[in-house]
Amino acid sequence: MSARSISVPLTSHEVSLPAVILIGVALNALVVTVMTSFAEGGGGLTFGISPFQLVALFVAARLSLESDDTEAPHAPWLEAIVIAMALVPSSAVSWLALAIFAGYHAWHSHGARRTGSLIFLAAALASIWSSVILKWLALPVTTAESYLLGQMLSLVRPDIVQVANVIGNPSTHSLILMTKCTTSDALPHAAVAVAAVAYLFGEVNTTKLRQSVLLLCGIYFIANMLRLAAMAWSSESYALVHGPIGANVFDLFQAMVVLTLGNWASEA
């Protein structure tokens, strides 16, 4: 007789153990990120945590705790591996553990819990991208974005030149483009946040959600390129755009775009 996995019925008042593990691993990844930020001497007001991460994880946790008819087959071995990985003092390992566990439950679950697992999975992959993979690809990514920026600025400023990830006028002011300033860094987190906001507001129109993510990519790319262009223009404009006022305005703009597109995707 071959062994078969059995889906266990759940009552409305039960809290799913997989949901508890998903939430615990996500919180551990955030705590490790904060501790690493402190150890490195700061990290800003959010201590290295993207506000978009918080939104996505909050919505994912809420959906994962919703009642459902069935949950994924119990897998003690997988739970043990994921918990052991979460104990490693590395946010990257915790995000990987979250991605593995969320992927398993997204494959086997249904309804709200499946959606929650998918958002957990997307948030974990976005975090792995920005904290690990993007660092491996730092030079080609920053060079490519610097090239596009240089082409755009050369239309109005012939004196501005681009070499690798450095762009500007070598005799006056140049911008060294780092991965944290690129579109490639924050855009994945923002895209996951759009989906999370849409599910937070209500029923989601999948066609509109896809369109919202595409609109976000276009809007964010143009906005960030304009921001980088101002930073490369002169030292004065750099101080204004990169300083507290400019940073807060750009953060507010990002938040408004995500909220607007997420709300639009939730409308029938």
Tab-separated table of C-alpha atoms in Angstrom, residues 1-267:
chain	number	residue	atom	x	y	z
A	1	MET	CA	0.000	0.000	0.000
A	2	SER	CA	1.440	3.338	-0.988
A	3	ALA	CA	1.525	6.171	1.530
A	4	ARG	CA	-0.707	9.153	0.839
A	5	SER	CA	-0.772	12.681	2.272
A	6	ILE	CA	-4.015	13.571	4.027
A	7	SER	CA	-5.442	17.093	4.122
A	8	VAL	CA	-6.719	17.817	7.635
A	9	PRO	CA	-10.014	19.712	8.048
A	10	LEU	CA	-9.742	22.874	10.103
A	11	THR	CA	-12.361	24.587	12.222
A	12	SER	CA	-12.789	28.351	12.093
A	13	HIS	CA	-11.213	28.901	15.530
A	14	GLU	CA	-8.036	26.900	14.942
A	15	VAL	CA	-4.741	28.665	14.369
A	16	SER	CA	-2.683	26.933	11.705
A	17	LEU	CA	0.765	25.775	12.855
A	18	PRO	CA	2.250	26.512	9.392
A	19	ALA	CA	0.933	30.085	9.660
A	20	VAL	CA	2.631	30.462	13.040
A	21	ILE	CA	5.906	29.174	11.553
A	22	LEU	CA	5.622	31.490	8.536
A	23	ILE	CA	5.031	34.511	10.762
A	24	GLY	CA	7.783	33.492	13.172
A	25	VAL	CA	10.387	33.030	10.441
A	26	ALA	CA	9.422	36.384	8.851
A	27	LEU	CA	9.708	38.183	12.210
A	28	ASN	CA	13.071	36.522	12.816
A	29	ALA	CA	14.336	37.765	9.450
A	30	LEU	CA	13.263	41.309	10.356
A	31	VAL	CA	14.884	41.111	13.805
A	32	VAL	CA	18.168	39.889	12.309
A	33	THR	CA	18.001	42.730	9.751
A	34	VAL	CA	17.568	45.290	12.563
A	35	MET	CA	20.414	43.766	14.598
A	36	THR	CA	22.695	43.796	11.543
A	37	SER	CA	21.758	47.416	10.881
A	38	PHE	CA	22.644	48.372	14.465
A	39	ALA	CA	25.936	46.494	14.209
A	40	GLU	CA	26.804	48.364	11.015
A	41	GLY	CA	26.084	51.707	12.659
A	42	GLY	CA	22.568	52.690	11.704
A	43	GLY	CA	20.378	52.056	8.733
A	44	GLY	CA	18.071	55.037	8.964
A	45	LEU	CA	14.704	55.343	10.657
A	46	THR	CA	13.582	51.897	9.466
A	47	PHE	CA	16.857	50.139	10.448
A	48	GLY	CA	17.277	48.541	7.049
A	49	ILE	CA	13.664	47.334	6.789
A	50	SER	CA	11.648	48.504	3.808
A	51	PRO	CA	8.181	49.850	4.736
A	52	PHE	CA	6.931	47.845	1.759
A	53	GLN	CA	8.257	44.697	3.458
A	54	LEU	CA	6.232	45.477	6.569
A	55	VAL	CA	3.038	46.028	4.577
A	56	ALA	CA	3.475	42.811	2.599
A	57	LEU	CA	4.305	40.699	5.653
A	58	PHE	CA	1.396	42.137	7.648
A	59	VAL	CA	-1.093	41.282	4.907
A	60	ALA	CA	0.478	37.845	4.371
A	61	ALA	CA	0.224	37.092	8.092
A	62	ARG	CA	-3.389	38.208	8.212
A	63	LEU	CA	-4.370	36.038	5.252
A	64	SER	CA	-2.417	33.035	6.564
A	65	LEU	CA	-4.413	33.157	9.801
A	66	GLU	CA	-7.761	33.122	7.991
A	67	SER	CA	-9.957	30.064	8.363
A	68	ASP	CA	-9.915	27.581	5.489
A	69	ASP	CA	-11.322	24.134	4.726
A	70	THR	CA	-7.974	22.363	4.540
A	71	GLU	CA	-4.298	22.988	5.011
A	72	ALA	CA	-1.223	21.480	3.404
A	73	PRO	CA	-0.134	17.948	4.398
A	74	HIS	CA	1.802	17.968	7.642
A	75	ALA	CA	5.557	17.877	6.968
A	76	PRO	CA	7.511	17.677	10.273
A	77	TRP	CA	10.828	17.237	8.468
A	78	LEU	CA	10.318	20.439	6.487
A	79	GLU	CA	9.215	22.354	9.585
A	80	ALA	CA	12.335	21.166	11.432
A	81	ILE	CA	14.617	22.249	8.571
A	82	VAL	CA	12.940	25.658	8.284
A	83	ILE	CA	13.109	26.305	12.041
A	84	ALA	CA	16.785	25.260	12.082
A	85	MET	CA	17.528	27.635	9.193
A	86	ALA	CA	15.731	30.455	11.020
A	87	LEU	CA	18.061	29.976	13.988
A	88	VAL	CA	21.055	30.886	11.823
A	89	PRO	CA	21.945	34.548	12.568
A	90	SER	CA	21.545	35.623	8.937
A	91	SER	CA	18.582	37.455	7.466
A	92	ALA	CA	19.356	35.951	4.043
A	93	VAL	CA	19.086	32.408	5.439
A	94	SER	CA	15.824	33.316	7.199
A	95	TRP	CA	14.373	34.759	3.979
A	96	LEU	CA	15.410	31.573	2.165
A	97	ALA	CA	13.720	29.472	4.846
A	98	LEU	CA	10.584	31.577	4.512
A	99	ALA	CA	10.622	31.209	0.719
A	100	ILE	CA	10.935	27.415	0.941
A	101	PHE	CA	8.167	27.022	3.526
A	102	ALA	CA	5.856	29.551	1.866
A	103	GLY	CA	6.368	27.903	-1.515
A	104	TYR	CA	5.428	24.510	-0.103
A	105	HIS	CA	2.227	25.832	1.463
A	106	ALA	CA	1.324	27.971	-1.541
A	107	TRP	CA	1.450	24.769	-3.621
A	108	HIS	CA	-0.729	22.754	-1.255
A	109	SER	CA	-3.064	25.311	0.360
A	110	HIS	CA	-6.242	26.969	-0.870
A	111	GLY	CA	-8.145	30.220	-0.497
A	112	ALA	CA	-6.852	32.994	1.750
A	113	ARG	CA	-4.075	30.852	3.191
A	114	ARG	CA	-2.702	30.162	-0.263
A	115	THR	CA	-2.760	33.877	-1.051
A	116	GLY	CA	-0.982	34.621	2.224
A	117	SER	CA	1.681	32.019	1.439
A	118	LEU	CA	2.175	33.496	-2.030
A	119	ILE	CA	2.688	36.982	-0.573
A	120	PHE	CA	5.134	35.556	1.988
A	121	LEU	CA	6.963	33.841	-0.891
A	122	ALA	CA	7.081	37.000	-3.016
A	123	ALA	CA	8.283	39.125	-0.079
A	124	ALA	CA	11.006	36.600	0.752
A	125	LEU	CA	12.203	36.414	-2.865
A	126	ALA	CA	12.252	40.221	-3.121
A	127	SER	CA	14.348	40.371	0.058
A	128	ILE	CA	16.760	37.703	-1.210
A	129	TRP	CA	17.079	39.645	-4.457
A	130	SER	CA	17.931	42.962	-2.783
A	131	SER	CA	20.094	41.601	0.045
A	132	VAL	CA	22.019	38.873	-1.791
A	133	ILE	CA	21.606	38.536	-5.547
A	134	LEU	CA	21.669	42.245	-6.334
A	135	LYS	CA	24.939	42.589	-4.417
A	136	TRP	CA	26.457	39.852	-6.590
A	137	LEU	CA	25.322	41.749	-9.694
A	138	ALA	CA	26.114	45.198	-8.296
A	139	LEU	CA	28.529	46.423	-10.960
A	140	PRO	CA	26.590	45.361	-14.088
A	141	VAL	CA	23.282	46.593	-12.616
A	142	THR	CA	24.613	49.972	-11.498
A	143	THR	CA	26.579	50.372	-14.727
A	144	ALA	CA	23.499	49.648	-16.858
A	145	GLU	CA	21.381	52.142	-14.955
A	146	SER	CA	24.186	54.714	-15.052
A	147	TYR	CA	24.415	54.261	-18.815
A	148	LEU	CA	20.694	54.958	-19.248
A	149	LEU	CA	20.994	57.956	-16.960
A	150	GLY	CA	23.991	59.231	-18.894
A	151	GLN	CA	22.157	58.936	-22.193
A	152	MET	CA	19.245	60.891	-20.782
A	153	LEU	CA	21.396	63.656	-19.267
A	154	SER	CA	23.592	63.987	-22.363
A	155	LEU	CA	20.592	65.439	-24.202
A	156	VAL	CA	20.754	68.555	-22.018
A	157	ARG	CA	24.236	68.402	-20.448
A	158	PRO	CA	27.020	67.499	-22.934
A	159	ASP	CA	29.595	67.982	-20.142
A	160	ILE	CA	28.256	65.052	-18.154
A	161	VAL	CA	30.025	61.742	-18.754
A	162	GLN	CA	29.457	58.217	-17.514
A	163	VAL	CA	32.141	55.683	-16.636
A	164	ALA	CA	30.930	52.404	-15.115
A	165	ASN	CA	28.678	53.416	-12.202
A	166	VAL	CA	30.036	56.970	-11.942
A	167	ILE	CA	28.214	59.769	-13.746
A	168	GLY	CA	28.597	63.545	-13.759
A	169	ASN	CA	31.094	66.256	-14.594
A	170	PRO	CA	34.502	64.992	-13.368
A	171	SER	CA	35.738	68.523	-12.667
A	172	THR	CA	32.772	69.641	-10.564
A	173	HIS	CA	30.399	66.945	-9.314
A	174	SER	CA	29.935	63.232	-9.926
A	175	LEU	CA	27.479	60.683	-8.622
A	176	ILE	CA	28.575	57.173	-7.666
A	177	LEU	CA	25.504	55.028	-8.189
A	178	MET	CA	25.115	52.337	-5.529
A	179	THR	CA	22.654	49.441	-5.596
A	180	LYS	CA	20.456	51.003	-2.888
A	181	CYS	CA	19.728	53.920	-5.225
A	182	THR	CA	18.837	51.809	-8.251
A	183	THR	CA	15.368	51.013	-9.488
A	184	SER	CA	16.248	47.324	-9.229
A	185	ASP	CA	16.562	47.517	-5.442
A	186	ALA	CA	13.198	48.852	-4.253
A	187	LEU	CA	10.923	47.998	-7.176
A	188	PRO	CA	10.415	44.285	-6.284
A	189	HIS	CA	9.370	45.230	-2.736
A	190	ALA	CA	7.012	47.895	-4.088
A	191	ALA	CA	5.440	45.417	-6.529
A	192	VAL	CA	4.770	42.929	-3.717
A	193	ALA	CA	3.312	45.761	-1.627
A	194	VAL	CA	0.879	46.678	-4.427
A	195	ALA	CA	-0.456	43.118	-4.414
A	196	ALA	CA	-0.596	43.075	-0.616
A	197	VAL	CA	-2.514	46.364	-0.470
A	198	ALA	CA	-4.949	45.090	-3.095
A	199	TYR	CA	-5.731	42.000	-1.003
A	200	LEU	CA	-5.944	44.124	2.131
A	201	PHE	CA	-8.613	46.366	0.610
A	202	GLY	CA	-10.855	43.515	-0.564
A	203	GLU	CA	-11.541	41.306	-3.550
A	204	VAL	CA	-8.835	41.542	-6.206
A	205	ASN	CA	-9.322	41.937	-9.914
A	206	THR	CA	-6.391	39.884	-11.250
A	207	THR	CA	-6.347	41.694	-14.590
A	208	LYS	CA	-6.175	45.052	-12.851
A	209	LEU	CA	-3.508	43.716	-10.483
A	210	ARG	CA	-1.263	42.756	-13.391
A	211	GLN	CA	-1.855	46.161	-14.960
A	212	SER	CA	-1.115	47.854	-11.628
A	213	VAL	CA	2.242	46.107	-11.341
A	214	LEU	CA	3.148	47.083	-14.927
A	215	LEU	CA	2.124	50.690	-14.235
A	216	LEU	CA	4.189	50.648	-11.052
A	217	CYS	CA	7.276	49.496	-12.975
A	218	GLY	CA	6.923	52.332	-15.478
A	219	ILE	CA	6.131	55.034	-12.927
A	220	TYR	CA	8.849	53.954	-10.525
A	221	PHE	CA	11.507	53.696	-13.227
A	222	ILE	CA	10.765	57.189	-14.588
A	223	ALA	CA	10.532	58.736	-11.109
A	224	ASN	CA	13.772	57.164	-9.917
A	225	MET	CA	15.644	58.133	-13.078
A	226	LEU	CA	14.519	61.754	-12.623
A	227	ARG	CA	15.638	61.595	-8.996
A	228	LEU	CA	19.055	60.214	-9.984
A	229	ALA	CA	19.364	62.829	-12.718
A	230	ALA	CA	18.872	65.563	-10.130
A	231	MET	CA	21.454	63.921	-7.873
A	232	ALA	CA	23.981	63.820	-10.723
A	233	TRP	CA	23.224	67.369	-11.901
A	234	SER	CA	25.156	69.299	-9.242
A	235	SER	CA	26.251	69.137	-5.633
A	236	GLU	CA	23.472	71.547	-4.665
A	237	SER	CA	20.722	69.480	-6.266
A	238	TYR	CA	22.270	66.335	-4.805
A	239	ALA	CA	22.046	67.776	-1.290
A	240	LEU	CA	18.410	68.757	-1.834
A	241	VAL	CA	17.243	65.475	-3.372
A	242	HIS	CA	19.319	63.147	-1.221
A	243	GLY	CA	18.757	65.108	1.985
A	244	PRO	CA	15.876	64.710	4.465
A	245	ILE	CA	13.417	66.836	2.475
A	246	GLY	CA	14.018	65.139	-0.861
A	247	ALA	CA	14.136	61.652	0.672
A	248	ASN	CA	10.862	62.172	2.542
A	249	VAL	CA	9.128	63.544	-0.541
A	250	PHE	CA	10.253	60.570	-2.622
A	251	ASP	CA	9.204	58.104	0.096
A	252	LEU	CA	5.785	59.760	0.300
A	253	PHE	CA	5.472	59.601	-3.483
A	254	GLN	CA	6.283	55.880	-3.470
A	255	ALA	CA	3.739	55.213	-0.738
A	256	MET	CA	1.001	57.127	-2.561
A	257	VAL	CA	1.668	55.260	-5.821
A	258	VAL	CA	1.554	51.863	-4.081
A	259	LEU	CA	-1.640	52.702	-2.176
A	260	THR	CA	-3.356	54.128	-5.250
A	261	LEU	CA	-2.486	51.220	-7.531
A	262	GLY	CA	-3.297	48.642	-4.849
A	263	ASN	CA	-6.675	50.241	-4.229
A	264	TRP	CA	-7.398	50.345	-7.967
A	265	ALA	CA	-6.528	46.646	-8.333
A	266	SER	CA	-9.013	45.749	-5.587
A	267	GLU	CA	-11.940	47.377	-7.393
